[in-house]
Amino acid sequence: MASAATTTHAPPAIRGWRGGDFPDWLSPMLVKELRQGIQSGAFALTFATLHTAVVVLMLFWLGIVSGDPDGGRAAGGFCRSLFWALLGAVLVLALPLRGLNAIRSEEAGQTFDLLRLTRMSSTQIVVGKWVAIMAQVLLVATAVLPYVVLQYFLGGYSVFADLAVVGLLVVAAGFATALAIAISGQTTFFRGLAGFTLPVVMGWGGLIAIVSGSLRLSADLAMTLLVLAAASILTLLEFAAAGIAPPSENHALRKRLLALGFATVVVCMSAVWAAQRSSGILQVDALIWIQTGLMPLIGLLVLGELLSDTVPRRSLYEPFARWGAVGGLLAALFTPGWATAVPFTVLLMLLLAPCLPLLAPDPGSLEQFAVVFVLIAAGLLLPIPFTRLVKGTAFRGLVSILVTIASFLPLFYLEQPRISPASPAIPILEVIVACLPFPLLARGGHLTPGATTLLGPLLVTAIVWVPLVDPWLAEMRSLRGMLAACRRLRGDRLPRAADQGT
Amino acid sequence: MNAPPTAAPTTLVEVESLSRAFGPVRAVNDLSFTIPSGAVVGFIGANGAGKTTTMRIMATLDDPTAGTVRVAGHDVTEKPTLIRRLVGWMPDTLGIYADMTVFEYLDFFGRSYGFSAAQRRDRIDDVMHFADLGPLADRQMAKLSKGMSQRLCFGRMLIPDPEFMILDEPAAGLDPKARLEFKNLVRILSARGKTLFISSHILTELGEMCDRLVFIDSGRLVFQGRADDLARDGAAGATTTVIDVTVAGDLTPLRDWVGNHAGWKVLAERPRGARLTCPATDDAALAAALRGLVAGGIDVIEFRREQRRLEEAFVDMVKQLG
């Protein structure tokens, strides 16, 4: 037992230093996850089971081909489907599902407090867990490559097409893992629900694998999937990190920068699309697909911020206080809370607005796009006054959904003339419906683009927002006060430091 | 680890009007106390008194509803990153990672604190030697006993060599040998100039280990000061004296005598005597009390004034506060 008697002597080195098995530059969380994975044997069992099954399958296929080359082709279809199903099940289902326990295991083991006191940020924790699972995914994907090549010799299947499918499965696994980790911080009920529905959702990877014979991965599709997967993974991991982060970490800044980044990509792609159209060059479909895929992510990020609370921690405002007026403006856009999310949303909409004329092929389409755009913008802001009546992001999200659905209900009224042409239309209701900020109302045939459909939703949203103006102004004043306090403290600190120096 | 400081002790931690509410429940209620640099301070309170909540706020793991906590002059809510470099935290639960060995656990935290391989090697060597974890290096964490787990938790806290250590119920569930070992570790750290803040229900142990004590009840401060002041008669709030009386023969006359005299009470009996509280607090009153006992026919063989036990002092103070 160590005692005061031994404290004056250098302690004997621990026999066999084992801390160098992973380099220092690797994330500590990744190292931990990999070491635990090795100790637990779960991965080894999965790996060995997959290989055993695939080897048996290949031997079966080989046996058939050897005996009857024609029959081998027929059996090959079945064997290939089974191979891809097995691989899909492991890569897109079994391994990513371990992410469902990623955050809960830390909470159950009561280790989060210990982690928060280290230098690891919440982002490092989450990314480390994601990378650990993806390392195992890549290991499995690499290990099955010989079997992919073998299929060429057994049935003449295209190696490159098959390699592309393996790549697709890895990308799908990345998305599935990020989704599982993002959900892993939720309540037991929600995780249980996700644990039931996620296999169904993630099973699409397996389905794609099964039908890979008819799937031709075009360059456009590949680029789209890659970009959208990367964007989704970034978004999901950011949500996961924000969920476990202490108040001192400004995840509002990161989420909003992510949204801005995606919006910038959308604008750039719109410009490229417009340039291709005007110059007559063959247009890349991926540009439109990627933009369409990024918009929901931007919406999700913005909505999350609009539902969030202000965090009155001076440490979050100090970095902005150093930059004077510019810092004040940045703080009004990038500090946590619904109040700053409103001007940020407006900024984002202004940034995306130029996409409309770039994407619209003709003036008529531009008007339609403009109506949809205005409805989306108004639709994001309309529920906020209602969400401020409840506490908790989950409840606010629910209220937001309910308000949006309520805006959708009049669409059924609009459908009446189609179902029952004899029903009389009530003009005033049509005007009201036209003013409700819900994008589906802009479906062709229901609304004619014009001043009403452009200004109506904005006017309605503004009216609903009237009770929230004072609270919003109070929040912005509080932000100014926080920045002023930071500047005062910095001014107070400087003379003391100078005094100590003398 | 650092050499003991030579400068006069200063205040390392200031808790000022600290409050923390969880909905309608005020776990901590306008609490104020200080912790001098280099001191070992005991933090005492019943279950649910607000000890863990207070400690978590000091360790930057929770935010106060009102009030401030300053560590080395820095507000814990404004400079959490800086505070975390100064503070070590040992919770009342180990925080287990299944399928990890003791060495891997310490190496993980060494990496998490940003130490290079060479630094980790030195730090882990030091910590494993200090906490006697060497023989356990390759043992799975799930297979550790309670005492081993506490030593490991202690070792993990020491990896970044913090100046200020917060320990929440560190001796809970330990056998007497493990408690002695733990007390020895605390003494060594104190000798090295570290500041320790230890919560416990075991008041006598804290009284032996700690220079200062902070009592809280229902989130409010009951007492803060030196353990010696509290144990001595005449400390703030003391209205009785505990005496130990040994008698010849049966205890019945003693019991009867105590029952007939206001302010006297039997605390505990033993075969040939009893611990009593009496209303006397000074020497003259005690001498009169002894004369009273003898005159009452009690065959007193031994009459000894005892130090007030911390538990008794705590209970007295809570009663006065209530």
JSON list of C-alpha atoms in Angstrom, two decimals, chain A residues 1-4 6-7 9-29 31-32 35-37 39-40 105-106 109-120 129 246-249 311 313-315 318 489 493, chain B residues 56 59-63 76-80 84-85 88-89 91 93-101 103-105 107-109 111-118 120-121 124-126 128-132 134 137-138 140 151 156 181 184-185 188 192:
[
{"chain": "A", "resi": 1, "resn": "MET", "atom": "CA", "xyz": [0.00, 0.00, 0.00]},
{"chain": "A", "resi": 2, "resn": "ALA", "atom": "CA", "xyz": [1.40, 3.39, -0.97]},
{"chain": "A", "resi": 3, "resn": "SER", "atom": "CA", "xyz": [2.29, 5.45, 2.05]},
{"chain": "A", "resi": 4, "resn": "ALA", "atom": "CA", "xyz": [4.20, 8.53, 3.02]},
{"chain": "A", "resi": 6, "resn": "THR", "atom": "CA", "xyz": [7.51, 5.70, -0.30]},
{"chain": "A", "resi": 7, "resn": "THR", "atom": "CA", "xyz": [6.60, 9.15, -1.53]},
{"chain": "A", "resi": 9, "resn": "HIS", "atom": "CA", "xyz": [11.29, 7.64, -3.98]},
{"chain": "A", "resi": 10, "resn": "ALA", "atom": "CA", "xyz": [10.46, 7.40, -7.68]},
{"chain": "A", "resi": 11, "resn": "PRO", "atom": "CA", "xyz": [7.76, 4.78, -8.10]},
{"chain": "A", "resi": 12, "resn": "PRO", "atom": "CA", "xyz": [8.76, 1.64, -9.98]},
{"chain": "A", "resi": 13, "resn": "ALA", "atom": "CA", "xyz": [7.55, 1.68, -13.57]},
{"chain": "A", "resi": 14, "resn": "ILE", "atom": "CA", "xyz": [4.50, -0.42, -14.17]},
{"chain": "A", "resi": 15, "resn": "ARG", "atom": "CA", "xyz": [5.59, -3.61, -15.85]},
{"chain": "A", "resi": 16, "resn": "GLY", "atom": "CA", "xyz": [4.93, -3.81, -19.55]},
{"chain": "A", "resi": 17, "resn": "TRP", "atom": "CA", "xyz": [3.66, -0.38, -20.53]},
{"chain": "A", "resi": 18, "resn": "ARG", "atom": "CA", "xyz": [0.69, -1.02, -22.79]},
{"chain": "A", "resi": 19, "resn": "GLY", "atom": "CA", "xyz": [-0.46, 2.50, -23.43]},
{"chain": "A", "resi": 20, "resn": "GLY", "atom": "CA", "xyz": [1.23, 2.74, -26.81]},
{"chain": "A", "resi": 21, "resn": "ASP", "atom": "CA", "xyz": [-1.06, 0.30, -28.65]},
{"chain": "A", "resi": 22, "resn": "PHE", "atom": "CA", "xyz": [-2.93, 3.24, -30.19]},
{"chain": "A", "resi": 23, "resn": "PRO", "atom": "CA", "xyz": [-1.23, 6.50, -31.25]},
{"chain": "A", "resi": 24, "resn": "ASP", "atom": "CA", "xyz": [-1.89, 9.68, -29.30]},
{"chain": "A", "resi": 25, "resn": "TRP", "atom": "CA", "xyz": [-3.51, 11.47, -32.20]},
{"chain": "A", "resi": 26, "resn": "LEU", "atom": "CA", "xyz": [-6.47, 9.09, -32.19]},
{"chain": "A", "resi": 27, "resn": "SER", "atom": "CA", "xyz": [-9.53, 10.24, -30.30]},
{"chain": "A", "resi": 28, "resn": "PRO", "atom": "CA", "xyz": [-9.53, 8.88, -26.73]},
{"chain": "A", "resi": 29, "resn": "MET", "atom": "CA", "xyz": [-13.16, 7.86, -27.16]},
{"chain": "A", "resi": 31, "resn": "VAL", "atom": "CA", "xyz": [-9.46, 4.14, -28.49]},
{"chain": "A", "resi": 32, "resn": "LYS", "atom": "CA", "xyz": [-11.78, 3.28, -25.61]},
{"chain": "A", "resi": 35, "resn": "ARG", "atom": "CA", "xyz": [-10.52, -1.59, -26.69]},
{"chain": "A", "resi": 36, "resn": "GLN", "atom": "CA", "xyz": [-13.96, -2.36, -25.26]},
{"chain": "A", "resi": 37, "resn": "GLY", "atom": "CA", "xyz": [-14.95, -3.91, -28.55]},
{"chain": "A", "resi": 39, "resn": "GLN", "atom": "CA", "xyz": [-12.65, -7.16, -24.83]},
{"chain": "A", "resi": 40, "resn": "SER", "atom": "CA", "xyz": [-16.33, -7.82, -25.32]},
{"chain": "A", "resi": 105, "resn": "SER", "atom": "CA", "xyz": [-24.34, 3.34, -21.88]},
{"chain": "A", "resi": 106, "resn": "GLU", "atom": "CA", "xyz": [-22.43, 6.39, -20.66]},
{"chain": "A", "resi": 109, "resn": "GLY", "atom": "CA", "xyz": [-22.49, 3.80, -16.25]},
{"chain": "A", "resi": 110, "resn": "GLN", "atom": "CA", "xyz": [-22.60, 7.31, -14.78]},
{"chain": "A", "resi": 111, "resn": "THR", "atom": "CA", "xyz": [-19.50, 8.28, -16.69]},
{"chain": "A", "resi": 112, "resn": "PHE", "atom": "CA", "xyz": [-20.74, 11.45, -18.35]},
{"chain": "A", "resi": 113, "resn": "ASP", "atom": "CA", "xyz": [-19.78, 13.64, -15.44]},
{"chain": "A", "resi": 114, "resn": "LEU", "atom": "CA", "xyz": [-16.28, 12.20, -15.54]},
{"chain": "A", "resi": 115, "resn": "LEU", "atom": "CA", "xyz": [-16.01, 12.80, -19.28]},
{"chain": "A", "resi": 116, "resn": "ARG", "atom": "CA", "xyz": [-17.23, 16.39, -18.98]},
{"chain": "A", "resi": 117, "resn": "LEU", "atom": "CA", "xyz": [-14.36, 17.17, -16.65]},
{"chain": "A", "resi": 118, "resn": "THR", "atom": "CA", "xyz": [-11.78, 16.07, -19.20]},
{"chain": "A", "resi": 119, "resn": "ARG", "atom": "CA", "xyz": [-10.71, 18.03, -22.25]},
{"chain": "A", "resi": 120, "resn": "MET", "atom": "CA", "xyz": [-12.98, 16.05, -24.51]},
{"chain": "A", "resi": 129, "resn": "LYS", "atom": "CA", "xyz": [-18.24, 6.64, -30.98]},
{"chain": "A", "resi": 246, "resn": "PRO", "atom": "CA", "xyz": [-22.92, 21.15, -21.08]},
{"chain": "A", "resi": 247, "resn": "PRO", "atom": "CA", "xyz": [-24.36, 24.70, -21.28]},
{"chain": "A", "resi": 248, "resn": "SER", "atom": "CA", "xyz": [-20.85, 26.14, -21.70]},
{"chain": "A", "resi": 249, "resn": "GLU", "atom": "CA", "xyz": [-20.56, 24.71, -25.23]},
{"chain": "A", "resi": 311, "resn": "VAL", "atom": "CA", "xyz": [-28.70, 30.29, -22.21]},
{"chain": "A", "resi": 313, "resn": "ARG", "atom": "CA", "xyz": [-24.14, 32.28, -19.56]},
{"chain": "A", "resi": 314, "resn": "ARG", "atom": "CA", "xyz": [-21.62, 35.03, -19.90]},
{"chain": "A", "resi": 315, "resn": "SER", "atom": "CA", "xyz": [-18.96, 32.62, -21.18]},
{"chain": "A", "resi": 318, "resn": "GLU", "atom": "CA", "xyz": [-17.49, 36.63, -24.24]},
{"chain": "A", "resi": 489, "resn": "LEU", "atom": "CA", "xyz": [-15.47, 42.80, -17.11]},
{"chain": "A", "resi": 493, "resn": "ARG", "atom": "CA", "xyz": [-9.63, 42.89, -15.69]},
{"chain": "B", "resi": 56, "resn": "ARG", "atom": "CA", "xyz": [-21.59, 19.19, -8.52]},
{"chain": "B", "resi": 59, "resn": "ALA", "atom": "CA", "xyz": [-17.19, 20.89, -10.08]},
{"chain": "B", "resi": 60, "resn": "THR", "atom": "CA", "xyz": [-18.97, 22.73, -12.97]},
{"chain": "B", "resi": 61, "resn": "LEU", "atom": "CA", "xyz": [-21.33, 19.81, -13.52]},
{"chain": "B", "resi": 62, "resn": "ASP", "atom": "CA", "xyz": [-24.43, 21.79, -12.69]},
{"chain": "B", "resi": 63, "resn": "ASP", "atom": "CA", "xyz": [-25.52, 25.42, -12.73]},
{"chain": "B", "resi": 76, "resn": "VAL", "atom": "CA", "xyz": [-17.52, 28.27, -12.18]},
{"chain": "B", "resi": 77, "resn": "THR", "atom": "CA", "xyz": [-20.25, 29.25, -14.63]},
{"chain": "B", "resi": 78, "resn": "GLU", "atom": "CA", "xyz": [-18.13, 31.75, -16.50]},
{"chain": "B", "resi": 79, "resn": "LYS", "atom": "CA", "xyz": [-14.88, 29.86, -16.75]},
{"chain": "B", "resi": 80, "resn": "PRO", "atom": "CA", "xyz": [-15.84, 26.19, -16.60]},
{"chain": "B", "resi": 84, "resn": "ARG", "atom": "CA", "xyz": [-11.98, 21.89, -14.74]},
{"chain": "B", "resi": 85, "resn": "ARG", "atom": "CA", "xyz": [-8.21, 22.05, -14.98]},
{"chain": "B", "resi": 88, "resn": "GLY", "atom": "CA", "xyz": [-10.74, 16.77, -9.45]},
{"chain": "B", "resi": 89, "resn": "TRP", "atom": "CA", "xyz": [-14.07, 15.05, -8.88]},
{"chain": "B", "resi": 91, "resn": "PRO", "atom": "CA", "xyz": [-18.40, 10.89, -7.29]},
{"chain": "B", "resi": 93, "resn": "THR", "atom": "CA", "xyz": [-20.39, 5.95, -7.85]},
{"chain": "B", "resi": 94, "resn": "LEU", "atom": "CA", "xyz": [-17.39, 4.65, -9.72]},
{"chain": "B", "resi": 95, "resn": "GLY", "atom": "CA", "xyz": [-18.55, 5.12, -13.29]},
{"chain": "B", "resi": 96, "resn": "ILE", "atom": "CA", "xyz": [-17.86, 1.73, -14.76]},
{"chain": "B", "resi": 97, "resn": "TYR", "atom": "CA", "xyz": [-16.86, 0.82, -18.28]},
{"chain": "B", "resi": 98, "resn": "ALA", "atom": "CA", "xyz": [-17.60, -2.82, -18.77]},
{"chain": "B", "resi": 99, "resn": "ASP", "atom": "CA", "xyz": [-15.00, -4.81, -20.66]},
{"chain": "B", "resi": 100, "resn": "MET", "atom": "CA", "xyz": [-12.15, -2.53, -19.68]},
{"chain": "B", "resi": 101, "resn": "THR", "atom": "CA", "xyz": [-9.21, -3.25, -17.47]},
{"chain": "B", "resi": 103, "resn": "PHE", "atom": "CA", "xyz": [-4.99, 0.09, -16.80]},
{"chain": "B", "resi": 104, "resn": "GLU", "atom": "CA", "xyz": [-7.12, 0.82, -19.88]},
{"chain": "B", "resi": 105, "resn": "TYR", "atom": "CA", "xyz": [-9.47, 2.91, -17.75]},
{"chain": "B", "resi": 107, "resn": "ASP", "atom": "CA", "xyz": [-5.04, 5.29, -19.87]},
{"chain": "B", "resi": 108, "resn": "PHE", "atom": "CA", "xyz": [-8.36, 6.42, -21.36]},
{"chain": "B", "resi": 109, "resn": "PHE", "atom": "CA", "xyz": [-8.65, 9.24, -18.87]},
{"chain": "B", "resi": 111, "resn": "ARG", "atom": "CA", "xyz": [-5.67, 10.48, -23.05]},
{"chain": "B", "resi": 112, "resn": "SER", "atom": "CA", "xyz": [-8.88, 12.41, -22.34]},
{"chain": "B", "resi": 113, "resn": "TYR", "atom": "CA", "xyz": [-6.97, 14.90, -20.24]},
{"chain": "B", "resi": 114, "resn": "GLY", "atom": "CA", "xyz": [-4.66, 15.52, -23.19]},
{"chain": "B", "resi": 115, "resn": "PHE", "atom": "CA", "xyz": [-1.51, 13.83, -21.92]},
{"chain": "B", "resi": 116, "resn": "SER", "atom": "CA", "xyz": [1.02, 12.54, -24.41]},
{"chain": "B", "resi": 117, "resn": "ALA", "atom": "CA", "xyz": [2.19, 8.94, -24.21]},
{"chain": "B", "resi": 118, "resn": "ALA", "atom": "CA", "xyz": [5.27, 9.84, -22.19]},
{"chain": "B", "resi": 120, "resn": "ARG", "atom": "CA", "xyz": [0.62, 9.34, -19.43]},
{"chain": "B", "resi": 121, "resn": "ARG", "atom": "CA", "xyz": [3.20, 6.77, -18.62]},
{"chain": "B", "resi": 124, "resn": "ILE", "atom": "CA", "xyz": [-0.32, 6.46, -14.57]},
{"chain": "B", "resi": 125, "resn": "ASP", "atom": "CA", "xyz": [2.79, 5.02, -12.94]},
{"chain": "B", "resi": 126, "resn": "ASP", "atom": "CA", "xyz": [2.51, 7.62, -10.17]},
{"chain": "B", "resi": 128, "resn": "MET", "atom": "CA", "xyz": [-1.06, 3.32, -9.70]},
{"chain": "B", "resi": 129, "resn": "HIS", "atom": "CA", "xyz": [1.74, 3.35, -7.19]},
{"chain": "B", "resi": 130, "resn": "PHE", "atom": "CA", "xyz": [0.06, 5.95, -4.98]},
{"chain": "B", "resi": 131, "resn": "ALA", "atom": "CA", "xyz": [-3.30, 4.19, -4.92]},
{"chain": "B", "resi": 132, "resn": "ASP", "atom": "CA", "xyz": [-1.79, 0.71, -4.92]},
{"chain": "B", "resi": 134, "resn": "GLY", "atom": "CA", "xyz": [-0.41, -1.98, -9.70]},
{"chain": "B", "resi": 137, "resn": "ALA", "atom": "CA", "xyz": [-3.71, -3.34, -13.71]},
{"chain": "B", "resi": 138, "resn": "ASP", "atom": "CA", "xyz": [-5.04, -6.18, -15.83]},
{"chain": "B", "resi": 140, "resn": "GLN", "atom": "CA", "xyz": [-11.56, -6.16, -15.47]},
{"chain": "B", "resi": 151, "resn": "ARG", "atom": "CA", "xyz": [-9.11, 3.27, -5.08]},
{"chain": "B", "resi": 156, "resn": "ARG", "atom": "CA", "xyz": [-8.59, 8.44, -11.87]},
{"chain": "B", "resi": 181, "resn": "GLU", "atom": "CA", "xyz": [-6.07, 3.30, 3.79]},
{"chain": "B", "resi": 184, "resn": "ASN", "atom": "CA", "xyz": [-3.86, 7.73, 4.89]},
{"chain": "B", "resi": 185, "resn": "LEU", "atom": "CA", "xyz": [-4.13, 8.82, 1.26]},
{"chain": "B", "resi": 188, "resn": "ILE", "atom": "CA", "xyz": [-0.56, 12.37, 2.15]},
{"chain": "B", "resi": 192, "resn": "ARG", "atom": "CA", "xyz": [1.43, 17.91, -0.41]}
]
